[in-house]
Coordinates of C-alpha atoms in Angstrom, one line a residue:
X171 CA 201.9 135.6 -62.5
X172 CA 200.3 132.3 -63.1
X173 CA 196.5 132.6 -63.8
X174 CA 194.5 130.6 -60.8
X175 CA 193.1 127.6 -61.5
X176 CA 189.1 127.7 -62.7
X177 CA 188.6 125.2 -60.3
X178 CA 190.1 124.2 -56.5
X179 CA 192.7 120.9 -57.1
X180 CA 191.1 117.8 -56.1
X181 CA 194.4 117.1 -54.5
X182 CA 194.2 120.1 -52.5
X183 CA 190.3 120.2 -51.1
X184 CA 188.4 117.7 -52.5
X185 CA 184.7 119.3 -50.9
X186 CA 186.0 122.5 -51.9
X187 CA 186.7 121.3 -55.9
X188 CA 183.1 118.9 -56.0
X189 CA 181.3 122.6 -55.2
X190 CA 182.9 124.0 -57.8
X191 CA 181.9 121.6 -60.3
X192 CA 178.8 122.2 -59.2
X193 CA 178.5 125.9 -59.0
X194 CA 181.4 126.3 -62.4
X195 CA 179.5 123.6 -64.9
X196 CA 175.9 125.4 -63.5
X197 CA 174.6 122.0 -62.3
X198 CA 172.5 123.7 -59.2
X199 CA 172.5 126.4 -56.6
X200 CA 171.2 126.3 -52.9
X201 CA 167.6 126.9 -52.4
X202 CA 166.2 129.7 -50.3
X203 CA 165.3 127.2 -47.7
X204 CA 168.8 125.8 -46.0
X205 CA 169.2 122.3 -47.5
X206 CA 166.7 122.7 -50.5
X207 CA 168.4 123.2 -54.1
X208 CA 167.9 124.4 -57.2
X209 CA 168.7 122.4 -60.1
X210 CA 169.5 124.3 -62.9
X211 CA 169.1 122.6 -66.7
X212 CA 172.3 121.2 -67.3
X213 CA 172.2 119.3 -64.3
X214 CA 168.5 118.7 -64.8
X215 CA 169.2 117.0 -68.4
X216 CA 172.1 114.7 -66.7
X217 CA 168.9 113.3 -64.3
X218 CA 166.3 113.2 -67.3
X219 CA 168.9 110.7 -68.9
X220 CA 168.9 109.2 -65.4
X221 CA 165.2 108.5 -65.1
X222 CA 164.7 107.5 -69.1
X223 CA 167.3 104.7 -68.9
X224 CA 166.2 103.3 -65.2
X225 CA 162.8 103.9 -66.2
X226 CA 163.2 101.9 -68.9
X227 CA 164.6 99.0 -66.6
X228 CA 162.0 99.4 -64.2
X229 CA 159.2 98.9 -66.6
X230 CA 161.1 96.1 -68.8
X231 CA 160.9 94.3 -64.8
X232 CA 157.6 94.6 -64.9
X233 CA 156.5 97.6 -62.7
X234 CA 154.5 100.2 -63.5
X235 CA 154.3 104.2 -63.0
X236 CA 151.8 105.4 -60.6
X237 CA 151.7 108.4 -58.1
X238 CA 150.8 109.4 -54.5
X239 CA 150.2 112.0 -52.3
X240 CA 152.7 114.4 -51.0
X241 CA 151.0 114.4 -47.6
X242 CA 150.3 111.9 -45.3
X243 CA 148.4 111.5 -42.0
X244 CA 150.9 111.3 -39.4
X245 CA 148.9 108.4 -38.1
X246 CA 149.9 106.0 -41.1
X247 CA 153.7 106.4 -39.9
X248 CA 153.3 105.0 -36.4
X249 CA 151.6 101.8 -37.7
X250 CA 155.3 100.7 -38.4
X251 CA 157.3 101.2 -34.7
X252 CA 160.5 100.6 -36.6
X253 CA 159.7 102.6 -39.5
X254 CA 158.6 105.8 -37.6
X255 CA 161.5 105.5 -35.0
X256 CA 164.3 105.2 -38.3
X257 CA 162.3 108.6 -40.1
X258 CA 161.6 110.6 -36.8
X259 CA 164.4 112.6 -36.8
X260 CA 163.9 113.8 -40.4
X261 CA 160.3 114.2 -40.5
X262 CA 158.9 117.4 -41.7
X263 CA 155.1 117.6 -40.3
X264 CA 152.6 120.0 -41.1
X265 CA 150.2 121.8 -38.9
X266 CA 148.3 124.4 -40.3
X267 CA 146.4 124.5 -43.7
X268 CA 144.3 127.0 -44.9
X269 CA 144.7 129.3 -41.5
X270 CA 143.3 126.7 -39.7
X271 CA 145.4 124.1 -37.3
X272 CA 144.7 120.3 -39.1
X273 CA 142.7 117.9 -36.8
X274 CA 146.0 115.6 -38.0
X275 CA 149.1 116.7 -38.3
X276 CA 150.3 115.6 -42.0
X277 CA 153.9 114.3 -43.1
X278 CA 155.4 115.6 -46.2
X279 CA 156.5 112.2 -48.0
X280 CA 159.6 111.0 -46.5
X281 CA 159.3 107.5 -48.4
X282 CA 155.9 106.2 -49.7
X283 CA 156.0 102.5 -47.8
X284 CA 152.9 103.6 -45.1
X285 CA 150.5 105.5 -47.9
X286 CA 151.5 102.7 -50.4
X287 CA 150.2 100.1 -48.0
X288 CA 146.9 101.8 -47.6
X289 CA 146.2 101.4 -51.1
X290 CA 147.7 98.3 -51.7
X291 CA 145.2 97.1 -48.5
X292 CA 142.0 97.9 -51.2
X293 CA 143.9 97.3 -54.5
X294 CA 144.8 93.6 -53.3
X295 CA 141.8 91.1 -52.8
X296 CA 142.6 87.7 -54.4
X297 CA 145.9 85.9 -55.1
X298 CA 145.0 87.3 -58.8
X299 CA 146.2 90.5 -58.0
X300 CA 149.5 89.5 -57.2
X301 CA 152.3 90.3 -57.3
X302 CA 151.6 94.0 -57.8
X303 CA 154.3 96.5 -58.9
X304 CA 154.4 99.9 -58.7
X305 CA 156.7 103.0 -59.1
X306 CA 156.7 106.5 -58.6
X307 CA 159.1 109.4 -59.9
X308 CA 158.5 112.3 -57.3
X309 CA 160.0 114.4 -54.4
X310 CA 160.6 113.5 -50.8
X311 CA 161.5 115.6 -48.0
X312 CA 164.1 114.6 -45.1
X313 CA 165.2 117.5 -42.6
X314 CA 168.7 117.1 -43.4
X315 CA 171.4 118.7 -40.5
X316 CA 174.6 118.8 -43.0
X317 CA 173.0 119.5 -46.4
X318 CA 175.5 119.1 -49.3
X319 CA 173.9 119.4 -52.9
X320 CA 172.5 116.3 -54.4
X321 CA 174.3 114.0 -51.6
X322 CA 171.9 115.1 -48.9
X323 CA 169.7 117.8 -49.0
X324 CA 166.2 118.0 -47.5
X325 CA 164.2 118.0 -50.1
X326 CA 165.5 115.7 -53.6
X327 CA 164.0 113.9 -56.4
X328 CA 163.9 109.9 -56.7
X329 CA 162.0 107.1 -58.0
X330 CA 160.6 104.9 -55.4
X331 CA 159.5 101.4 -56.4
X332 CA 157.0 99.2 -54.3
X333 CA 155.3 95.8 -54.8
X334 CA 153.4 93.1 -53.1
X335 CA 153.7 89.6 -53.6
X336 CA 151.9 86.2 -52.7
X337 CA 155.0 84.3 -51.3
X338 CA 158.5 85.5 -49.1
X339 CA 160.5 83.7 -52.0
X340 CA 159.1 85.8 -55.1
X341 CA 159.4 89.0 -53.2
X342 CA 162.7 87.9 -52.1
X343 CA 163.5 86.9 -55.3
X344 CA 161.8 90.1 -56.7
X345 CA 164.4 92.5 -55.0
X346 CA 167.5 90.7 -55.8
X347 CA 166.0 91.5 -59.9
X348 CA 166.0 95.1 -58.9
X349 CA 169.2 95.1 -57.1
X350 CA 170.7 93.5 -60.1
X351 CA 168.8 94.0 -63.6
X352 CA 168.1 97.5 -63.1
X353 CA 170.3 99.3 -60.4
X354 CA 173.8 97.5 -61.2
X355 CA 173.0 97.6 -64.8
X356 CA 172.3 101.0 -65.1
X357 CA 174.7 102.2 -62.9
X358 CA 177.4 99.8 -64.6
X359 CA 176.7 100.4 -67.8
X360 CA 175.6 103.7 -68.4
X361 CA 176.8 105.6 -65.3
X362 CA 179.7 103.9 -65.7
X363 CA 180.8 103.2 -62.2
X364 CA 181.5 99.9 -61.0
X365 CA 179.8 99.4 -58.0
X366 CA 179.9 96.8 -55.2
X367 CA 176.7 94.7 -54.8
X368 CA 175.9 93.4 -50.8
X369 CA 173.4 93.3 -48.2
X370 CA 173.3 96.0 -45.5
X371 CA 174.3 94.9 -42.0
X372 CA 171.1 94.9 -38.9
X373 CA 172.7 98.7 -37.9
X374 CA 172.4 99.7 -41.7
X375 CA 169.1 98.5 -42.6
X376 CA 166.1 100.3 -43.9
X377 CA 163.9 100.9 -41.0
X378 CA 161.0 98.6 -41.0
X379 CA 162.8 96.0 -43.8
X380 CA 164.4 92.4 -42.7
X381 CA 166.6 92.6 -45.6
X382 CA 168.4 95.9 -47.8
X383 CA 170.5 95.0 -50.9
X384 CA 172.7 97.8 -51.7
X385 CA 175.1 99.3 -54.4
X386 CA 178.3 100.8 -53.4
X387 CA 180.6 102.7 -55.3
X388 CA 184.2 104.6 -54.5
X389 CA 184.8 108.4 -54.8
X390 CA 187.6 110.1 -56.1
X391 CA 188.8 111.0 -52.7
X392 CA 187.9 106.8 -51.6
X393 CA 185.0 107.2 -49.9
X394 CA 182.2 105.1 -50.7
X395 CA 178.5 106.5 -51.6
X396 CA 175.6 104.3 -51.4
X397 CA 174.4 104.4 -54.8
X398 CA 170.6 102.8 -54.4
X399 CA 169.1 100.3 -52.2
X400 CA 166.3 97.5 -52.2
X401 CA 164.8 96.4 -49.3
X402 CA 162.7 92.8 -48.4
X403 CA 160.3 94.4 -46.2
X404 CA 158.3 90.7 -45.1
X405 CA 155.2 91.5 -44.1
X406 CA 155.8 94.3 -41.5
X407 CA 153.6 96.9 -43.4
X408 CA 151.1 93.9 -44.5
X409 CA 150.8 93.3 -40.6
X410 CA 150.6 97.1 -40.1
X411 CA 148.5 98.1 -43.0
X412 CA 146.1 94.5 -43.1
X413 CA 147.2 93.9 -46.5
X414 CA 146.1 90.4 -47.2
X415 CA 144.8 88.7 -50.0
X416 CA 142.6 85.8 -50.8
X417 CA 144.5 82.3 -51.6
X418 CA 143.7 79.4 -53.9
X419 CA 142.6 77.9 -50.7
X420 CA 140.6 80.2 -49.4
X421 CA 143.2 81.6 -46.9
X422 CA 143.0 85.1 -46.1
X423 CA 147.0 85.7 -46.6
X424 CA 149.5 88.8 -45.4
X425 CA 151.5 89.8 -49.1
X426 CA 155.0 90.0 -48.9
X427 CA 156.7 93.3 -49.6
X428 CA 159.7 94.9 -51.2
X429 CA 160.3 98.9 -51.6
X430 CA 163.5 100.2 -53.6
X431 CA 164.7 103.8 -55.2
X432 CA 167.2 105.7 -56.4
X433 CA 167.4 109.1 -56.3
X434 CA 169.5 112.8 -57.4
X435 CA 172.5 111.6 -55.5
X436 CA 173.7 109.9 -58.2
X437 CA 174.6 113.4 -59.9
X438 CA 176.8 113.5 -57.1
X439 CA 177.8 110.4 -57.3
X440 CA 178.6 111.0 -61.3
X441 CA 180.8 114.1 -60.3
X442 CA 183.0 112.6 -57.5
X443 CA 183.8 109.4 -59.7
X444 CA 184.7 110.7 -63.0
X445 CA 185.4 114.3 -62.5
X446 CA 188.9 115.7 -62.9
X447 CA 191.0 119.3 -62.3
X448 CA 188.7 120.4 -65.0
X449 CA 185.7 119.7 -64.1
X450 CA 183.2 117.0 -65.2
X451 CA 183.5 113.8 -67.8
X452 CA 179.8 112.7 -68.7
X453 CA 179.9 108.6 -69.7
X454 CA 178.5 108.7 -73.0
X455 CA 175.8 106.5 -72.9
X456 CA 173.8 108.9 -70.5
X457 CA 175.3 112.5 -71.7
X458 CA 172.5 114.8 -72.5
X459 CA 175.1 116.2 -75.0
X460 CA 177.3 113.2 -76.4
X461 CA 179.1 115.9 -79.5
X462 CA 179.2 119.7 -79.2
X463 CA 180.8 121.2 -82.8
X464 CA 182.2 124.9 -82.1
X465 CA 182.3 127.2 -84.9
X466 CA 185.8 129.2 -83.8
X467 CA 184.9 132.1 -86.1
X468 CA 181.0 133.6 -87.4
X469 CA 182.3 133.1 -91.2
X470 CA 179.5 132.0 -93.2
X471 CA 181.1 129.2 -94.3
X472 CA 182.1 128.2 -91.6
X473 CA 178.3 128.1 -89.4
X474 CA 176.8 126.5 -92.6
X475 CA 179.5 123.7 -92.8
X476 CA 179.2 123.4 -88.4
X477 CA 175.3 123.1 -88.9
X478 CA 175.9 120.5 -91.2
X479 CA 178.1 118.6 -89.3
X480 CA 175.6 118.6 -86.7
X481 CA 173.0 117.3 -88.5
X482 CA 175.6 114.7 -89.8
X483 CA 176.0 113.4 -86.5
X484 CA 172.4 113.7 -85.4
X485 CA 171.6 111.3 -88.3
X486 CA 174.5 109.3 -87.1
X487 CA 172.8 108.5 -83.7
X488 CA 174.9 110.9 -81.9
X489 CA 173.4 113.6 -79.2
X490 CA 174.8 116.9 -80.5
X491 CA 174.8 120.5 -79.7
X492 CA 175.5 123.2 -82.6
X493 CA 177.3 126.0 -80.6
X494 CA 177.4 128.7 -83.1
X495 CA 177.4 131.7 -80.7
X496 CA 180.3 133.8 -82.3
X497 CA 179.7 137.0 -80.5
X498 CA 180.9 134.9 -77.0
X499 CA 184.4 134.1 -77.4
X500 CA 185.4 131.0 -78.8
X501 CA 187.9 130.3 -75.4
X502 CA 185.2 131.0 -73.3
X503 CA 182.9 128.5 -75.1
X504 CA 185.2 125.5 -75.0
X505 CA 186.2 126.2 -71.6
X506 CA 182.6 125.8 -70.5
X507 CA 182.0 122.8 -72.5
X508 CA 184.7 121.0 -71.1
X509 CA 183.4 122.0 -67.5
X510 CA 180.5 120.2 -68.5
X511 CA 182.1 117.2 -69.0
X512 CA 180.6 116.7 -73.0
X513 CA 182.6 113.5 -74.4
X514 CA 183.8 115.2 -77.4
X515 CA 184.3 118.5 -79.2
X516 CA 184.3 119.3 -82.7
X517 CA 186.1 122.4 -84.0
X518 CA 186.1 124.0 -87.0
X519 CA 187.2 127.4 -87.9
X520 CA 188.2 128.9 -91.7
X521 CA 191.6 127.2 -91.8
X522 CA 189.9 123.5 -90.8
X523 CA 187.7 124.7 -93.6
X524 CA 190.2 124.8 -96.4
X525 CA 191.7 121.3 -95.8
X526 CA 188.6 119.9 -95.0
X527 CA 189.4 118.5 -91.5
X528 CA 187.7 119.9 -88.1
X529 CA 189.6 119.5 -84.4
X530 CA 188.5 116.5 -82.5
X531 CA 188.9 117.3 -78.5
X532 CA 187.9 114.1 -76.4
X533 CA 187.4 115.2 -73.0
X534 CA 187.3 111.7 -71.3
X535 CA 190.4 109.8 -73.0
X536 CA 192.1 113.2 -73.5
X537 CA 194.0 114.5 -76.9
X538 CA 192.7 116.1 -79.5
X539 CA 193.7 115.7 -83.1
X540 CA 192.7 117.0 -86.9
X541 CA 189.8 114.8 -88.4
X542 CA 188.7 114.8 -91.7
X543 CA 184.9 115.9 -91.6
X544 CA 183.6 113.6 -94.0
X545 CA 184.6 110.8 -91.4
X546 CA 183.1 112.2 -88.2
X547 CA 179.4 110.5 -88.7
X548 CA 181.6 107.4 -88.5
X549 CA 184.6 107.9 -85.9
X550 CA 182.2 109.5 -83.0
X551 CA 180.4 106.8 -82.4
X552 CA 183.0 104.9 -82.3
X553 CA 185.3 106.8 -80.0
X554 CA 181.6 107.3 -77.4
X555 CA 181.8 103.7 -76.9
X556 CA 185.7 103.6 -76.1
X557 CA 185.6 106.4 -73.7
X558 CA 182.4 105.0 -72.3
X559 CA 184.4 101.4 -71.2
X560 CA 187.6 103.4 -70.4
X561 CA 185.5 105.4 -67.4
X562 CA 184.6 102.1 -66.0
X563 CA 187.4 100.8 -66.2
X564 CA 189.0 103.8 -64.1
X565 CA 186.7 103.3 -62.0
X566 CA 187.0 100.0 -61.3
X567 CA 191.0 99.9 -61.0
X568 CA 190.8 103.2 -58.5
X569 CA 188.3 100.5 -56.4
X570 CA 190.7 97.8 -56.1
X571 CA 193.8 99.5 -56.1
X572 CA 192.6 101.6 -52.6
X573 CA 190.9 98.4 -50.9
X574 CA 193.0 96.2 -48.7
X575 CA 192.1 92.9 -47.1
X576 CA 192.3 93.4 -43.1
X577 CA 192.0 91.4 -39.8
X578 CA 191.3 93.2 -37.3
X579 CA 189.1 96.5 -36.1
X580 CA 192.1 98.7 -36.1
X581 CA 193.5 97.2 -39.2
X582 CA 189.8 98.4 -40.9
X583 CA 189.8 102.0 -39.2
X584 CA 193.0 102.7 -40.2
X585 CA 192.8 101.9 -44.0
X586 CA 189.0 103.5 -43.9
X587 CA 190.7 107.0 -42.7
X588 CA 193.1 106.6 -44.8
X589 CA 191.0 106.8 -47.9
X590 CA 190.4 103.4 -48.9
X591 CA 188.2 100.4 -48.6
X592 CA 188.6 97.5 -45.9
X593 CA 187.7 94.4 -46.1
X594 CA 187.3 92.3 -43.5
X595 CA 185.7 88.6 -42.5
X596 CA 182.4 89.5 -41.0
X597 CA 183.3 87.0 -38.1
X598 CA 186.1 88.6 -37.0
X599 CA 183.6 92.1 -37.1
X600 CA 180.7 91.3 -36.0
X601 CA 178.1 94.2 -34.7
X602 CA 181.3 94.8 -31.9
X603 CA 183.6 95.7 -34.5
X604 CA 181.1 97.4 -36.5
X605 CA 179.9 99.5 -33.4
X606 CA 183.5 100.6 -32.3
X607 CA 183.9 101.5 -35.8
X608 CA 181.6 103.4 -35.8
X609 CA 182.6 105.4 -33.3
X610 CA 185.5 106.5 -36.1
X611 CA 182.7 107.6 -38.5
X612 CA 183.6 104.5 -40.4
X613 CA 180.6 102.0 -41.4
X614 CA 180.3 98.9 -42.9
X615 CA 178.9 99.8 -46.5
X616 CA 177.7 96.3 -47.0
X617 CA 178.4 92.3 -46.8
X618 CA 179.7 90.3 -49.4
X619 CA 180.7 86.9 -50.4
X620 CA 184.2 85.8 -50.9
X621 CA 183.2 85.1 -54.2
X622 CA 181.9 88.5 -54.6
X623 CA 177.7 87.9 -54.7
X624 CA 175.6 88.5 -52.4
X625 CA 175.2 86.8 -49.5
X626 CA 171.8 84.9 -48.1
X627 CA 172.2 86.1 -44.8
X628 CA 174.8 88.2 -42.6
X629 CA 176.2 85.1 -41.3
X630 CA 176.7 83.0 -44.1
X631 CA 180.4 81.2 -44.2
X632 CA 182.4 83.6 -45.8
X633 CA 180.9 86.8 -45.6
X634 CA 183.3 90.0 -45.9
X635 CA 182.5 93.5 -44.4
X636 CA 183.5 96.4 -46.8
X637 CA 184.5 98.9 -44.8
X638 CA 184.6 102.5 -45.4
X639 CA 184.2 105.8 -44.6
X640 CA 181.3 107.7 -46.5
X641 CA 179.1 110.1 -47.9

């Protein structure tokens, strides 16, 4: 009798097989509250990685790290009509404190744009002040209905920039940096998923913004994921919030606004784009573990030569686990590496030993082959880098090889339940098309030019609607 797979066939249930990923590599398990997780430390270490190299980005743009409460008065939401009608549904409000019913009901932090502006309302008082950039890493809380770990659950981690400018332009200009210097580099060239860079149509716009840029990238299975946003918000929370500043004139002036994040989605974003039937492949630029070398037997030999290969590669740069745990069986071990997705495995046992070599398993590219040891400091690096490019380029042919240029509403629907991307002229869409799509559970994921950048405005000449169903 064949022995069952470890893991569910993408082919077969693709929900089924990104659980088991999950639940098999010991990324997370469901909270005790319905749509909460928990995130064990493997999966913990993949967003550590996350929040070093966007918090690098963030910081080389300019902003800095600060924090804010958890609560906030309930008041401070309904300042913003758009903003409290978009988070109403998802609000989780407290009541009671300390036995005692609150004189205000408090919010726990959906998205820091109304608490942020309260601040910014005392921190801003001359033109000097500007522009102001902030950032927090935290949690946020949004009821979710369907949780689904790190795609939607109610409770997740995320960074969540905001910053306040003297004119529309620099803000303006201020969120296309984001869009593009931090969010499509990072996820680019580290994540290693080429993403599509748009605005958000009216329907699909942050509540309270008059702008969203967005990055989009394709699933496994074709659907798209929205991978991070940044949002123009004008000067509705300035109006709101009286956040105004003093001018070289004189002029007491409303700032002009953007807010942007990312968040723990992008672990599942990570799984559904480069996972296989056996399980996950880490791009090596943000792999917690780049190099894991396996001692296949406990001769003493062999741990003291695996320990120094180890410290070989260390020197060499490379992010390396020794696994010498001999009294677990060597299968075992590799098996659960590979679920992990770690680039590349380095073997050695008493016969690699003798001749000097050790067994090089790349998970990404696939293969393995003997090595001799004395090369290894030099080869991994090497071989990180390829496998690095060769995930985004897999993902990149996967995008264009399941998106189709289309003509009409039916045209769209049908390629979007299919598995694939549409695209589509935005004037033969428009919010008709993209309401009666809708009604499909297909959305526009975002506008683009013909040329591929972003366009200035929804109805710029030229503007294409990706089309897709999603996440």
């Amino acid at each position: 009798m064949a022995k069952a797979p470890v893991l569910t066939p993408q082919a077969e249930d693709f929900p089924r097989w990104y659980q088991d990923v999950i639940n098999k590599a010991e990324l997370a398990d469901n909270g005790p509250v319905r749509g909460t997780m928990v995130i064990r430390p493997y999966g913990y270490g993949l967003w550590e990685r996350m929040q070093q190299e966007m918090d690098a980005r963030i910081k080389a743009a300019g902003a800095d790290n600060a924090y804010f409460p958890l609560f906030i008065p309930q008041s401070y939401l309904t300042r913003e009509a758009d903003h409290v009608e978009g988070f109403a549904p998802e609000l989780a409000v407290v009541t009671h404190g300390g036995g005692k019913e609150l004189e205000e009901p408090v919010v726990v932090r959906p998205t820091s744009e109304t608490i942020v502006n309260e601040y910014f309302s005392k921190w801003v008082q001359s033109y000097r002040d500007l522009p102001l950039l902030v950032n927090q890493w935290a949690n946020v809380v949004r009821w979710e209905m369907r949780p689904r770990v790190f795609l939607r659950t109610s409770e997740f981690l995320w960074q969540e920039g905001h910053t306040a400018h003297a004119t529309y332009e620099d803000a303006r200009d201020y969120a296309a940096r984001i869009h593009r210097e931090v969010y499509a580099d990072f996820m680019v060239n580290v994540l290693g998923v080429d993403v599509v860079l748009g605005r958000k149509t009216a329907r699909e716009r942050f509540a309270g913004a008059i702008n969203t840029l967005t990055l989009e990238g394709m699933m496994g299975d074709g659907k798209a994921l929205q991978m991070g946003t940044s949002h123009e918000l004008g000067q509705n929370f300035a109006k709101a919030f009286d956040t105004r500043y003093l001018s070289k004139d004189g002029e007491r002036e409303l700032v002009w606004q953007t807010s942007w994040g990312t968040s723990t989605r992008m672990v599942g974003g990570l799984i559904m784009t480069h996972g296989d039937d056996s399980g996950l492949r880490v791009p090596p630029r943000l792999a917690p573990v780049q190099a894991v070398v396996l001692a296949i037997k406990g001769d003493d030999a062999v741990l003291a030569k695996v320990r120094e290969v180890g410290e070989r590669l260390a020197a060499a740069g490379v992010r390396v686990r020794v696994d010498d745990r001999t009294d677990t069986p060597f299968g075992r071990r590799a098996v659960d590496w590979e679920l992990k997705g770690v680039p590349l495995r380095v073997e050695i046992g008493p016969r690699d030993l003798e001749g000097g070599t050790a067994m090089l398993v790349r998970r990404i590219a696939g293969g393995k082959e003997p090595v001799a040891i004395d090369a290894l400091a030099e080869l991994c690096p090497r071989i990180l880098e390829e496998d690095q490019a060769l995930l985004l380029r897999q993902s990149r042919e996967r995008r264009e090889a399941r998106t189709s240029d289309v003509r009409t509403v039916e045209e769209a629907a049908e390629v979007a339940t299919g598995g694939g991307w549409a695209r589509i002229p935005w004037a033969d869409l428009g919010p008709e098309g993209e309401a009666r799509l809708a009604e499909q559970a297909v959305t526009v994921r975002c506008l683009v030019g013909e040329d591929g950048a972003v366009p200035e405005s929804d109805d710029a000449p030229g503007t294409v609607a990706v089309v897709a169903r999603s996440y």
